[in-house]
GROMACS .gro file of C-alpha atoms in nm:
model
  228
    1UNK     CA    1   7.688   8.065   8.074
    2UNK     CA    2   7.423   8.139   8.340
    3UNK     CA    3   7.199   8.294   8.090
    4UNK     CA    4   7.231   7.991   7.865
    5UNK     CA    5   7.142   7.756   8.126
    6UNK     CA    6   6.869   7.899   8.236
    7UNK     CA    7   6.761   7.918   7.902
    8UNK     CA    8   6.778   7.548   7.839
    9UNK     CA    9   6.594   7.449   8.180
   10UNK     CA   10   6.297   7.679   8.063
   11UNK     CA   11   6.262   7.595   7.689
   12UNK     CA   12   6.066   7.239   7.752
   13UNK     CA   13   5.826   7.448   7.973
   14UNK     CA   14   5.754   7.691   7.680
   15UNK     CA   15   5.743   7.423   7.377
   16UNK     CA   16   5.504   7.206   7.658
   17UNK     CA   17   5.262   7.547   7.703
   18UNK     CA   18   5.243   7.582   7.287
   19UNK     CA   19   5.128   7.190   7.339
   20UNK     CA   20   4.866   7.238   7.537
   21UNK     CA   21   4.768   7.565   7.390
   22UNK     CA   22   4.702   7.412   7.007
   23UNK     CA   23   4.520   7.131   7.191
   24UNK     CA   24   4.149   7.092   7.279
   25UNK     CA   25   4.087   7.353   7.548
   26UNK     CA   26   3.751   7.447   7.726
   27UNK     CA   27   3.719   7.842   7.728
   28UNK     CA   28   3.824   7.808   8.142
   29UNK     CA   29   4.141   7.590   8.080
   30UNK     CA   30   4.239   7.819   7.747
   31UNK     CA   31   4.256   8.080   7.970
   32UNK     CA   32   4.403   7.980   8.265
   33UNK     CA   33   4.691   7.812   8.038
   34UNK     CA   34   4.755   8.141   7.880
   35UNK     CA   35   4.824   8.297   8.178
   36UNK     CA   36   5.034   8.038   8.307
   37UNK     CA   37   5.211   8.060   7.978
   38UNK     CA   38   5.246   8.401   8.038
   39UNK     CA   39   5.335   8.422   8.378
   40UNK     CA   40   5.642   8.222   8.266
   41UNK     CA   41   5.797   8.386   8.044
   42UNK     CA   42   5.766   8.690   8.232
   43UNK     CA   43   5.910   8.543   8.562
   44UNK     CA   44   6.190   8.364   8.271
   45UNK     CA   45   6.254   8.730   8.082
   46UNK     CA   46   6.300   8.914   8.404
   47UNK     CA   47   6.557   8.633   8.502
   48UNK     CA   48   6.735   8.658   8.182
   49UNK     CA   49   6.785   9.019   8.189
   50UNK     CA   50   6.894   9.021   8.524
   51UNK     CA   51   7.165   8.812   8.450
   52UNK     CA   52   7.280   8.931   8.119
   53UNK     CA   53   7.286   9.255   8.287
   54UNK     CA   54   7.496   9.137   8.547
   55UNK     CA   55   7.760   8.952   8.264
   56UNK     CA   56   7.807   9.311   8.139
   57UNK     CA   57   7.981   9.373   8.461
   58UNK     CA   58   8.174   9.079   8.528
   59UNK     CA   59   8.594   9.094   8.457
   60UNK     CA   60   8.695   8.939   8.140
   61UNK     CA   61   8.925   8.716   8.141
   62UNK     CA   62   9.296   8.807   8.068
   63UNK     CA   63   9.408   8.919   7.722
   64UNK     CA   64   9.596   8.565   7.674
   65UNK     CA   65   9.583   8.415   7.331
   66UNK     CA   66   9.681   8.050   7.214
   67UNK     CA   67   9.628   7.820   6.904
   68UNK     CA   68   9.322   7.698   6.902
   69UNK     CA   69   9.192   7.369   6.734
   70UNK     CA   70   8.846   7.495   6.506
   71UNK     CA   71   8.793   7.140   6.471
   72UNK     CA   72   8.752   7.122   6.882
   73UNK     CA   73   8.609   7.436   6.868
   74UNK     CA   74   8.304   7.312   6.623
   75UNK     CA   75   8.262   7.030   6.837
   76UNK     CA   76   8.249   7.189   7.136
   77UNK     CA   77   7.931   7.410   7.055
   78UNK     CA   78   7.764   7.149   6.872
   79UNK     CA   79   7.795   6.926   7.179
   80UNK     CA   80   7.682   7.231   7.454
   81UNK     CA   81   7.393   7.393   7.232
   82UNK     CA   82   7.265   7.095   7.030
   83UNK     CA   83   7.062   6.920   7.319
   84UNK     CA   84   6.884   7.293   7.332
   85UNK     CA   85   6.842   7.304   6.961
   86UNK     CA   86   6.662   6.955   6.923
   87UNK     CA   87   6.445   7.054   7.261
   88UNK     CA   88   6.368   7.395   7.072
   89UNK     CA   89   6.313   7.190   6.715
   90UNK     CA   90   6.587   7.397   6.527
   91UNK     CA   91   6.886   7.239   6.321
   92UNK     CA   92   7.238   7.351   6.446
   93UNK     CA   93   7.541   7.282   6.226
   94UNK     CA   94   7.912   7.355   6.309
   95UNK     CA   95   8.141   7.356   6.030
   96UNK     CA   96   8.493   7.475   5.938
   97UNK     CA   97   8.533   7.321   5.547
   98UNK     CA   98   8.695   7.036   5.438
   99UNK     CA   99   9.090   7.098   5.584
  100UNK     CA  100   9.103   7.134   6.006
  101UNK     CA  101   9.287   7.466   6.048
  102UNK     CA  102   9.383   7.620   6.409
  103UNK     CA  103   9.359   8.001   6.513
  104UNK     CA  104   9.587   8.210   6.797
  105UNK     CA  105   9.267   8.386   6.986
  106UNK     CA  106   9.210   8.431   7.354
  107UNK     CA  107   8.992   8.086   7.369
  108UNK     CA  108   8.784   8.206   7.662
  109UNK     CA  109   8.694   8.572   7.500
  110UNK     CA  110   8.603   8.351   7.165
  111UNK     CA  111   8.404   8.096   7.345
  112UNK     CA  112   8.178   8.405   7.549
  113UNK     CA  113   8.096   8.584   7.279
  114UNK     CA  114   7.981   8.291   7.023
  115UNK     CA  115   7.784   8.136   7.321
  116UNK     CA  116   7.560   8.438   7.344
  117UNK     CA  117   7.534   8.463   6.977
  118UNK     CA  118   7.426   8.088   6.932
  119UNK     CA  119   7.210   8.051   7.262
  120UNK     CA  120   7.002   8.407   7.138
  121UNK     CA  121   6.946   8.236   6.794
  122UNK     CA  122   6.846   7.921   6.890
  123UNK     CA  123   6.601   8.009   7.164
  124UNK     CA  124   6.437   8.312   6.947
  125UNK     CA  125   6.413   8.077   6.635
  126UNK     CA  126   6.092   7.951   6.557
  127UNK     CA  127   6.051   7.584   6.531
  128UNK     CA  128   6.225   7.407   6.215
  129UNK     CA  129   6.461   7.703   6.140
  130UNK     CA  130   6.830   7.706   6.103
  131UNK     CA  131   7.159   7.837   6.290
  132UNK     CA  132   7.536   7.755   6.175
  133UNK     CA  133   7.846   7.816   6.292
  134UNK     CA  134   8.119   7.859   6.053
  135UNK     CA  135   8.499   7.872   6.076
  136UNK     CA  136   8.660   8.007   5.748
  137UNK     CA  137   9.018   8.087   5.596
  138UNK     CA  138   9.102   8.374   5.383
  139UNK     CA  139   9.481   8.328   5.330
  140UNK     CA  140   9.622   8.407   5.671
  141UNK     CA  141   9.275   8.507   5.842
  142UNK     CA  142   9.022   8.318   6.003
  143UNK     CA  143   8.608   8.453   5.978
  144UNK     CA  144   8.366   8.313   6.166
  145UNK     CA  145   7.996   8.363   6.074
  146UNK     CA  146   7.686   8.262   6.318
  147UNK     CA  147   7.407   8.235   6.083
  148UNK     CA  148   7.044   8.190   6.159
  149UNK     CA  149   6.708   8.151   5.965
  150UNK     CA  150   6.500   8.322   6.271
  151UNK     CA  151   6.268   8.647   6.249
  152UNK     CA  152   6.579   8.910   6.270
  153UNK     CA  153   6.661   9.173   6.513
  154UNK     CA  154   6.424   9.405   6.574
  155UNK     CA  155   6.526   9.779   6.494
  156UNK     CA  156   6.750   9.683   6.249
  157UNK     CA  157   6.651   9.578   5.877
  158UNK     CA  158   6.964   9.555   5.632
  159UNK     CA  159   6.774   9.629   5.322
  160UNK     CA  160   6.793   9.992   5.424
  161UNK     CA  161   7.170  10.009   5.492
  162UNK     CA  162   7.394  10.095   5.165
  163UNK     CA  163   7.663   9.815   5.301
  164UNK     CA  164   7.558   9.468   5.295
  165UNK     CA  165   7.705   9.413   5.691
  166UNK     CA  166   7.652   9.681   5.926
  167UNK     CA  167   7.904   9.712   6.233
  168UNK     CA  168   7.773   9.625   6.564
  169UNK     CA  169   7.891   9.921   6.744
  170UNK     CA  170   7.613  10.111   6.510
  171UNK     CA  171   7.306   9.919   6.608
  172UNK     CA  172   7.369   9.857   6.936
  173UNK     CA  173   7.195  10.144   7.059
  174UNK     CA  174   6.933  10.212   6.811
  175UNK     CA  175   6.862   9.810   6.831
  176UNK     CA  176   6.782   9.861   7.238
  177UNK     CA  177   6.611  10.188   7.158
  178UNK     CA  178   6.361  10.017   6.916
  179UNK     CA  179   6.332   9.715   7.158
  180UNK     CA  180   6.233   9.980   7.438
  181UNK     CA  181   5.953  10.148   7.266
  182UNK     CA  182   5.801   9.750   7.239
  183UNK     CA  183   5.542   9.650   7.509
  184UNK     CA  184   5.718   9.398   7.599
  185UNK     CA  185   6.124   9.368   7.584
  186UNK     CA  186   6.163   8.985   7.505
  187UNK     CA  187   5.906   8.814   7.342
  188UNK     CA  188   6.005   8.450   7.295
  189UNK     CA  189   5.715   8.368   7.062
  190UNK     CA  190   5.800   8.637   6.818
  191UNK     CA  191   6.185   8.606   6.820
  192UNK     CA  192   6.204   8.903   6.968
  193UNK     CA  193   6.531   8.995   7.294
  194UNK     CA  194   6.579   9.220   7.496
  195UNK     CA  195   6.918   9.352   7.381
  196UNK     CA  196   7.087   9.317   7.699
  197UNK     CA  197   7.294   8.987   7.518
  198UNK     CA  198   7.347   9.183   7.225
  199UNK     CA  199   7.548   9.458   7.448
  200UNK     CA  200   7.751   9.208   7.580
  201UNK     CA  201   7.866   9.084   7.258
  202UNK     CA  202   8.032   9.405   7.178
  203UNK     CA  203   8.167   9.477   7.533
  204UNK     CA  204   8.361   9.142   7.475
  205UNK     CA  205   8.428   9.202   7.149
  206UNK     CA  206   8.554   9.540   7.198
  207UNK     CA  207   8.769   9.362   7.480
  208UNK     CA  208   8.886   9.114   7.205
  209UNK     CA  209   8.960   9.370   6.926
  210UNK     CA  210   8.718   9.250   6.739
  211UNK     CA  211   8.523   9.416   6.504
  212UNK     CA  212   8.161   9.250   6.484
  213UNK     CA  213   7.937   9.340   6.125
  214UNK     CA  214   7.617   9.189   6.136
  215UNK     CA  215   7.327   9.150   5.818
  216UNK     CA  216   6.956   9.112   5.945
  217UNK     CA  217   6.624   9.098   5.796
  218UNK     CA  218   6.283   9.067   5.915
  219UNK     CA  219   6.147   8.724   5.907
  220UNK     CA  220   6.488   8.599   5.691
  221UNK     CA  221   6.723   8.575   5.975
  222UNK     CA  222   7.041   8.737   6.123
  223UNK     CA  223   7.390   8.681   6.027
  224UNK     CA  224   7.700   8.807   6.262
  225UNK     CA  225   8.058   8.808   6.082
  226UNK     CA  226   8.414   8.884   6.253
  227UNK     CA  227   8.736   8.814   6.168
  228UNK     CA  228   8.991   8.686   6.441
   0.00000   0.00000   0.00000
């Protein structure tokens, strides 16, 4: 939650920086803006990563399920994460088909993990791309897919995988290891994190019992798909 805050407080300051950067700029000012810019998002990255790495220590909750509303669920995302989306110029949609359906899932577990997965996509999207949340039924299961349209993970490209979903628990570590041989270990202009969030994800879902597969492609986006 921290990390998602702090996030949305610092996203107007980037967008603002890309403002003045496409504007008119003497060779002085150009400079001086860049380094601002940069001086940001380093200050901004280090605070991020200190607190991500901090979540990956903190007690989960209790193992207590109930039946959960998807309905409330979808609209309590698209309420938290859509006033970052519009400041970050991406579309979010929440949707769970055409028949409200409820789920038995620890709420809290649920709510932790898919607000890492849709704060990372929306503030590493570039400007007018897309990221959905979707509830589905398959009989007596419920999936739930967070889909975006930004430039992928990087370290992991699906077209070389023989399965069309690879499990999380696979790419965790090769996905940081590729990240670390990067200059930099976030790069909010490219897309690119700093794999810290993605940890956390699978410490929660490994808390959950969930098993998270996710697709990803350069430049096409990243999918993440579990069943609860």
């Amino acid at each position: 939650d921290s990390t998602h805050d702090l996030k949305h407080a610092l996203a107007p300051l980037h967008f603002k920086a890309n403002d003045i950067l496409a504007g008119a700029l003497a060779d002085e000012q150009r400079a001086a803006a860049s380094w601002m810019k940069a001086e940001l998002t380093t200050v901004a990255d280090k605070m991020v990563k200190i607190i991500a790495e901090a979540q990956i220590t903190t007690p989960l909750p209790a193992k207590t399920k109930l039946v959960v509303s998807v309905p409330d669920l979808c609209d309590y995302f698209f309420t938290r994460f859509n006033p970052l989306a519009l400041e970050c110029d991406v579309t979010l949609k929440c949707r769970y088909g055409t028949t409200p359906f409820a789920i038995h899932c620890n709420e809290e577990l649920l709510k932790r993990i898919l607000t890492n997965l849709l704060s990372n996509a929306i503030t590493y999207a570039q400007a007018n791309a897309d990221v959905r949340l979707r509830f589905f039924r398959t009989r007596n299961e419920c999936w739930i897919r967070v889909i975006d349209t930004g430039p992928g993970i990087p370290g992991i490209d699906s077209r070389d995988e023989a399965a069309n979903f690879v499990t999380l628990l696979d790419k965790v570590a090769e996905a940081k290891l590729a990240a670390a041989t990067r200059q930099s270990e976030i790069d909010t202009d490219s897309g690119r994190g700093n794999g810290v969030g993605l940890h956390s994800v699978y410490r929660l879902c490994r808390e959950a019992g969930i098993t998270m597969k996710l697709r990803s492609r350069p430049g096409h986006g990243t999918v993440f798909h579990f069943k609860v």
